[in-house]
Tab-separated table of C-alpha atoms in Angstrom:
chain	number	residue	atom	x	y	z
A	11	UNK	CA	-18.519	146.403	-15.019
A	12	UNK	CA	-19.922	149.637	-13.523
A	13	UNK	CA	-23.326	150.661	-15.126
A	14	UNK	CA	-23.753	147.662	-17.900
A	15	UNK	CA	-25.885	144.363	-16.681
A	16	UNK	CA	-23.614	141.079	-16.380
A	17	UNK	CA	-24.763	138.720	-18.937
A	18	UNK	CA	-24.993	135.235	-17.286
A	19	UNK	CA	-26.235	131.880	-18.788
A	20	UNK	CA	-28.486	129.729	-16.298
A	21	UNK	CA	-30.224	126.819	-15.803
A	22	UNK	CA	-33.787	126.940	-15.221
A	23	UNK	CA	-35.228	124.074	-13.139
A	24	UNK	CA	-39.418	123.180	-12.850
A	25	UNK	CA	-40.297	123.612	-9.270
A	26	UNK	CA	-42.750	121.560	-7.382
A	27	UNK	CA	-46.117	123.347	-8.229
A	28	UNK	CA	-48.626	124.571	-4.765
A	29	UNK	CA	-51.922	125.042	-5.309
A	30	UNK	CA	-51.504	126.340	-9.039
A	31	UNK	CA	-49.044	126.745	-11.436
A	32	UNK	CA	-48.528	128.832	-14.719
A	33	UNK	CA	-46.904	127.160	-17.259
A	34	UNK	CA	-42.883	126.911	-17.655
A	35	UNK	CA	-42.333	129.132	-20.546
A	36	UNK	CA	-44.530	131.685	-18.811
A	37	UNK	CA	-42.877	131.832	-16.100
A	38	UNK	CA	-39.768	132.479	-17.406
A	39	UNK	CA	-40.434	135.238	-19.518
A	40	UNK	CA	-41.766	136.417	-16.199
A	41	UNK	CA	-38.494	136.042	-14.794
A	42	UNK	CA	-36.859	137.484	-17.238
A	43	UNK	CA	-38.956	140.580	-17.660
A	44	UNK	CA	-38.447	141.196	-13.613
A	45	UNK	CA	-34.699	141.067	-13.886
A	46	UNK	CA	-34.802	143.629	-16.894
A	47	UNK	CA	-37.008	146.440	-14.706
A	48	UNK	CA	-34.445	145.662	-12.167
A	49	UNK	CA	-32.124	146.622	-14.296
A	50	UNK	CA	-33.599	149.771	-15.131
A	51	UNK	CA	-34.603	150.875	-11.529
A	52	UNK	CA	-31.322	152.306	-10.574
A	53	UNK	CA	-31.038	152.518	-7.132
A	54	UNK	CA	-33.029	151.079	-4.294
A	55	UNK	CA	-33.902	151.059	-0.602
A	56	UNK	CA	-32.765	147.405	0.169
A	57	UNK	CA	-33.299	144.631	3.451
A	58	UNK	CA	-31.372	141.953	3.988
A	59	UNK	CA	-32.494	139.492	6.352
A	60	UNK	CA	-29.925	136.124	7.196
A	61	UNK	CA	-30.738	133.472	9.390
A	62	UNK	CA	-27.701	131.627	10.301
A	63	UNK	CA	-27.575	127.657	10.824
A	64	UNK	CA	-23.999	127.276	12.429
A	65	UNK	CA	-24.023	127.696	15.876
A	66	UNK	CA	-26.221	125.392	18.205
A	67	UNK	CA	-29.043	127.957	18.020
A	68	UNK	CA	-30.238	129.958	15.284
A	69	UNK	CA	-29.107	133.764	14.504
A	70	UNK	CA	-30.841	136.288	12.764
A	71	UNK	CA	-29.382	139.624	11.622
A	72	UNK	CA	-31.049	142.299	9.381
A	73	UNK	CA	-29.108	145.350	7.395
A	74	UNK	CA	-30.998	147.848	5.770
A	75	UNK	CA	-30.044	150.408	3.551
A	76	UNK	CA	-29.050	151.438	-0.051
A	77	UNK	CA	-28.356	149.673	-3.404
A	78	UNK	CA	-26.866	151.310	-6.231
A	79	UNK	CA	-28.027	148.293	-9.120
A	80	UNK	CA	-26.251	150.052	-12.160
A	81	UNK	CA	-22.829	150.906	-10.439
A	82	UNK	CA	-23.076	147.413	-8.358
A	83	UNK	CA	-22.661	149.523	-5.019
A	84	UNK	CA	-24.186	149.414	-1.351
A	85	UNK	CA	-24.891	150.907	1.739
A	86	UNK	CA	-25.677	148.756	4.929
A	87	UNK	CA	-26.360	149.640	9.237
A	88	UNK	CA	-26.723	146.192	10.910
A	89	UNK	CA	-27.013	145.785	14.459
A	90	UNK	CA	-24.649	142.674	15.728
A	91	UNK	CA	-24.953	140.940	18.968
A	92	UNK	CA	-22.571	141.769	21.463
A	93	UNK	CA	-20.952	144.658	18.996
A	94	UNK	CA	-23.347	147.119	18.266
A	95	UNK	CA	-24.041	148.938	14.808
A	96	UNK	CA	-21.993	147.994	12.344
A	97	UNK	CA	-21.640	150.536	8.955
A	98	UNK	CA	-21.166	148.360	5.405
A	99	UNK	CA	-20.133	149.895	2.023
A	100	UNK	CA	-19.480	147.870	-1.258
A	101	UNK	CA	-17.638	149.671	-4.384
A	102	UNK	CA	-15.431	148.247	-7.025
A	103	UNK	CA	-14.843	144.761	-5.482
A	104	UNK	CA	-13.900	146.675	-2.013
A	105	UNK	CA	-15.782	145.847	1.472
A	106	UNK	CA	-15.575	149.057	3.632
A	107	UNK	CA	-16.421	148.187	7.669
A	108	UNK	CA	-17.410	150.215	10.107
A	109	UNK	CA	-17.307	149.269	13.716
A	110	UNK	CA	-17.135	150.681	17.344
A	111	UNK	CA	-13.854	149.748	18.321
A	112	UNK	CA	-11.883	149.091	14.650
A	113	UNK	CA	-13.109	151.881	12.750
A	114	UNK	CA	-12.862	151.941	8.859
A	115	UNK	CA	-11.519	148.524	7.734
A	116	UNK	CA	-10.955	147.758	4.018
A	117	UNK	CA	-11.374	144.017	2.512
A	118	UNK	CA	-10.305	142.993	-1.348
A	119	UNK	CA	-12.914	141.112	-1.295
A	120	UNK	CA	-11.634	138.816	-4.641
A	121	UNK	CA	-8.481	138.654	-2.949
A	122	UNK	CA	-9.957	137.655	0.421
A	123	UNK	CA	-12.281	135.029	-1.686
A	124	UNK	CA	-9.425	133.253	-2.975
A	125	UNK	CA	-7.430	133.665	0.399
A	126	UNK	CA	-10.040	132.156	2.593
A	127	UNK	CA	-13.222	130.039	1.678
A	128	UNK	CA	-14.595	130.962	5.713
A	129	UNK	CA	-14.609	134.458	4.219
A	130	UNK	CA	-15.394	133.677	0.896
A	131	UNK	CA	-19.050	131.782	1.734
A	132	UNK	CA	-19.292	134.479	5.133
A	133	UNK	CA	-19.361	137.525	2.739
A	134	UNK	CA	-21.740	135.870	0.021
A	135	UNK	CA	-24.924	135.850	2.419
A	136	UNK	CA	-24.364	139.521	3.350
A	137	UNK	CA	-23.528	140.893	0.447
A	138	UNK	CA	-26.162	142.249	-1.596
A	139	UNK	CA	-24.563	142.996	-5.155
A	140	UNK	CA	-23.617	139.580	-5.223
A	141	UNK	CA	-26.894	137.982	-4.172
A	142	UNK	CA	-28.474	140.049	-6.447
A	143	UNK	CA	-25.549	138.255	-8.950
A	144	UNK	CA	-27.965	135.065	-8.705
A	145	UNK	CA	-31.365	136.965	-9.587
A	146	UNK	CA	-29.655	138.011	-12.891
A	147	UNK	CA	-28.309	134.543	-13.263
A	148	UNK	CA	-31.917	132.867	-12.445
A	149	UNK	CA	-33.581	135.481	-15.575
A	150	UNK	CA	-30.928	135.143	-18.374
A	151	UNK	CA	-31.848	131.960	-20.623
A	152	UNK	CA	-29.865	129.531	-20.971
A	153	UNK	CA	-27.363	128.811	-24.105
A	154	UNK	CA	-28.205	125.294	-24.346
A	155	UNK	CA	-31.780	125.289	-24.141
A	156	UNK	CA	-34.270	123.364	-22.248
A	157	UNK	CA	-34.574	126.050	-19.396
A	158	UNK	CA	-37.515	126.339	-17.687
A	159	UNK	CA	-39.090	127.490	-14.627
A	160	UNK	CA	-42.561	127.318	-12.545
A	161	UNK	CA	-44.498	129.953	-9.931
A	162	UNK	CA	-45.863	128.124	-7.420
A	163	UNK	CA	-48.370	130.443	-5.243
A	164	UNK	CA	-47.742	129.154	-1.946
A	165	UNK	CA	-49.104	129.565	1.523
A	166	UNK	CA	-47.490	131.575	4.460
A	167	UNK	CA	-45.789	134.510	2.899
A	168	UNK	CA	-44.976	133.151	-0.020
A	169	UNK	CA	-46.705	135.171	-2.673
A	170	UNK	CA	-44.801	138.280	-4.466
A	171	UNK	CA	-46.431	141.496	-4.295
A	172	UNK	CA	-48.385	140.756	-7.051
A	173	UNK	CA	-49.942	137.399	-5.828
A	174	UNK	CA	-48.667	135.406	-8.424
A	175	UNK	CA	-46.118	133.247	-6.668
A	176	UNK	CA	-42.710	133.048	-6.502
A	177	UNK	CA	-40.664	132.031	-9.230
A	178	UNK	CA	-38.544	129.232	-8.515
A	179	UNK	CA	-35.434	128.476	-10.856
A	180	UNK	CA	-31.870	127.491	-10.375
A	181	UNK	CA	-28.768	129.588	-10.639
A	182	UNK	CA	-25.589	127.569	-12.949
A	183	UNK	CA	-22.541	128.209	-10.779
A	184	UNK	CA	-20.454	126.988	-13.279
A	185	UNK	CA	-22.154	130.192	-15.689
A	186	UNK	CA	-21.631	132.457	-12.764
A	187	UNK	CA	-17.846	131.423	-12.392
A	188	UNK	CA	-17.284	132.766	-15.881
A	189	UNK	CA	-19.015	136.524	-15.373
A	190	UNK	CA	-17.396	138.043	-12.513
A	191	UNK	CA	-13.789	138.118	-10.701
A	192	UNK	CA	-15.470	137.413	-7.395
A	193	UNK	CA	-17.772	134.806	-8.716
A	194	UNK	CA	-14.639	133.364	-10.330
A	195	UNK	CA	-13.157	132.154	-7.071
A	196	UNK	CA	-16.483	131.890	-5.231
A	197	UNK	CA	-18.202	129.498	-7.255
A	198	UNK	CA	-15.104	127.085	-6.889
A	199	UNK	CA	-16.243	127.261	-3.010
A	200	UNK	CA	-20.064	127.182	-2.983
A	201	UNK	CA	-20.458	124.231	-4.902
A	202	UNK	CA	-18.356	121.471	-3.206
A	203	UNK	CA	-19.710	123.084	0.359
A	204	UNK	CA	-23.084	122.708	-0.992
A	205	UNK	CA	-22.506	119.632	-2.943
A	206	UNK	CA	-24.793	120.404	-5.979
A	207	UNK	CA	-23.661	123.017	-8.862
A	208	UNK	CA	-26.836	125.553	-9.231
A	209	UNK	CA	-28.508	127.196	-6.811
A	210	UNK	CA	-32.072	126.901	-5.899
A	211	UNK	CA	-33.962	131.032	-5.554
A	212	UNK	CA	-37.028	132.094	-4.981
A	213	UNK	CA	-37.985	135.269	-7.226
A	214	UNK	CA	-41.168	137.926	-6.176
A	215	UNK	CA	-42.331	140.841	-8.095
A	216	UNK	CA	-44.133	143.652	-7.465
A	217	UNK	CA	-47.210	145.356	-9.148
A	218	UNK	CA	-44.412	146.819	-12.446
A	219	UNK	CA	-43.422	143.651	-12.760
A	220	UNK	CA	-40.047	144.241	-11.306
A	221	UNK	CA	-38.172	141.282	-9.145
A	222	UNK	CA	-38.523	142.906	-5.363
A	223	UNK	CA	-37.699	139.685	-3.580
A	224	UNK	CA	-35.073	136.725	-3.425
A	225	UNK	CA	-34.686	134.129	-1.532
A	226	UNK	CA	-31.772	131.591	-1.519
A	227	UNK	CA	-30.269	129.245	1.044
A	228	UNK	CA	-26.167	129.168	0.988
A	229	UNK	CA	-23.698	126.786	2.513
A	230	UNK	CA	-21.263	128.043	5.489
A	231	UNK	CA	-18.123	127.095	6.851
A	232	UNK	CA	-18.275	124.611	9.388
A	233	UNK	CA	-17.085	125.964	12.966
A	234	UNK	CA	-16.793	123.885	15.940
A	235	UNK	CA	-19.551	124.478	17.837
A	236	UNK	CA	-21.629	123.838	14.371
A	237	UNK	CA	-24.835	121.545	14.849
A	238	UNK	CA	-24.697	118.356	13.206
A	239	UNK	CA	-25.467	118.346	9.227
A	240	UNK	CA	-24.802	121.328	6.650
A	241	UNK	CA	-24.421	124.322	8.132
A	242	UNK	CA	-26.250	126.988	5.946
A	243	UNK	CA	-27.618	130.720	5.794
A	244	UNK	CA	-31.601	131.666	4.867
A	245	UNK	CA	-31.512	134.620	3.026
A	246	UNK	CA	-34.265	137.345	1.883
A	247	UNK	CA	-33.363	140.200	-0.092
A	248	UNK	CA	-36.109	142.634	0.017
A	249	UNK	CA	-36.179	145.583	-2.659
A	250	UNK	CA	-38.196	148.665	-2.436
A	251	UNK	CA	-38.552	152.756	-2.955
A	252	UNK	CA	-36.653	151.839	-6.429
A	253	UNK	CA	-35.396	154.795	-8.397
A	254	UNK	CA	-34.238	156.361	-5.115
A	255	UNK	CA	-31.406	158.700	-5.254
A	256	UNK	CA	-28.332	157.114	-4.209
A	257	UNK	CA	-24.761	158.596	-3.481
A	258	UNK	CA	-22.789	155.687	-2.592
A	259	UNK	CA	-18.975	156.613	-1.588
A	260	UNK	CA	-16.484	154.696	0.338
A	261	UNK	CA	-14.682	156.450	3.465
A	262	UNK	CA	-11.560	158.873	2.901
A	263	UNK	CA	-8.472	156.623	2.222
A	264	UNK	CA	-6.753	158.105	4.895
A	265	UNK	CA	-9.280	156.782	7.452
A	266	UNK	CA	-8.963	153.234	6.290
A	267	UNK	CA	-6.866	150.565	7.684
A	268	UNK	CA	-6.587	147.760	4.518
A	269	UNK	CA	-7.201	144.294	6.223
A	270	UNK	CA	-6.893	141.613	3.369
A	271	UNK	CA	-3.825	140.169	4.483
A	272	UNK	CA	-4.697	139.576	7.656
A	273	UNK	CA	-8.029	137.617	6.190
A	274	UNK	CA	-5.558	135.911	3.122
A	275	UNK	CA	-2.591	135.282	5.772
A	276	UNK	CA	-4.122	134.995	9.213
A	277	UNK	CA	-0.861	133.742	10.815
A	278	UNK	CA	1.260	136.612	8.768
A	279	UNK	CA	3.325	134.275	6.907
């Protein structure tokens, strides 16, 4: 998969317009061309801002750091209540961890995904690669036809770089089962724990053209102390300083303790 773009299908759904609208087919060619400079950036500084919905109050948590787009590989520091800086990398399906008191912790992360929908729909809204997964999805067309999409140009931040409005279209999960092996299992848990089978995004550009934003709410696991209704995750993916060098590698082997089991078999049966 490494260096090639993942051909998905989609389906492209109108938006409500704001203030003004371009028309459909416009916008998604528009789409489409900002998922193709993607494409071609590289690498890329990236933020990652989640708001989480699952606990009786609100938390936020940002990770910034590096994307490698072509090799689908990234490099996170997020700060964690009560636990400090955490260290993230992402290569070839593995999540590498970093923490104060584990160390280096290894995750197989389709493994894990089919193991455990808690991790499954816990990794999604922090993994960039992935989210990233449903930009491409949102800008391929779809094989059926009938796809559209609409910018709305919307008040209070909601404008891409350029000013033109977000693009707002709808990610098929049942497309994005068939493209990846960790979509493959994951898509088989977002949609019953959101209860619809695409998924709304927001899409910005900046002045090339290029898709620099998305935004996308995702279902969670219910936990116990969860408010009433859905729990969910708010997520912005910011991109920026694209074509930046990136040398993505995962920790020394021998400094890595392999934790899928314990996520796939948490009693150790």
């Amino acid at each position: 998969m490494s260096g090639r773009l993942v051909v998905f299908g989609v389906a492209l759904a109108l938006a409500v317009a704001g203030c003004a609208s371009e028309r459909p087919a416009d916008a998604r060619e528009r789409l489409r061309g900002a998922v193709e400079r993607l494409e071609e950036a590289g690498g890329a500084a990236i933020l990652v801002e989640a708001t989480y919905h699952n606990q009786p109050s609100a938390t936020r948590i940002v990770s910034t750091g590096l994307i490698d787009i072509a090799h689908r590989r990234y490099e996170v520091t997020t700060t964690l209540p009560r636990t400090g800086t955490v260290r993230r990398v992402y290569a070839d399906g593995l999540a590498y961890e970093w923490r104060p008191v584990t160390g280096w912790t290894l995750t197989d992360v389709e493994a894990a995904v089919r193991g455990s929908s808690a991790f499954g729909l816990g990794h999604l809204a922090s993994n960039p690669v992935l989210l990233l997964d449903l930009l491409r999805a949102a800008g391929e067309p779809s094989g059926t036809g009938g796809a559209s999409a609409e910018a709305d140009r919307e008040s209070g931040g909601g404008e891409s770089d350029t000013g033109e409005g977000l693009i707002h279209a709808e990610a098929d999960l049942d497309r994005l089962h068939d493209a990846d092996p960790v979509w493959s299992a994951l898509a088989g848990q977002v949609r019953p724990a959101s209860g619809a089978r695409t998924v709304p995004v927001g899409v910005g550009t900046d002045g090339e053209g290029r898709a620099n934003l998305l935004r996308v709410t995702l279902p969670l696991p219910r936990q116990g102390t969860a408010p009433r209704g859905r729990p969910e995750v708010d997520v912005t993916v910011r991109l920026s300083r694209f074509g930046a060098p990136t040398n993505i590698t995962p920790p020394p082997p021998e400094k890595v303790r392999d934790i899928t089991a314990q996520i796939t078999h948490p009693s150790g049966d």
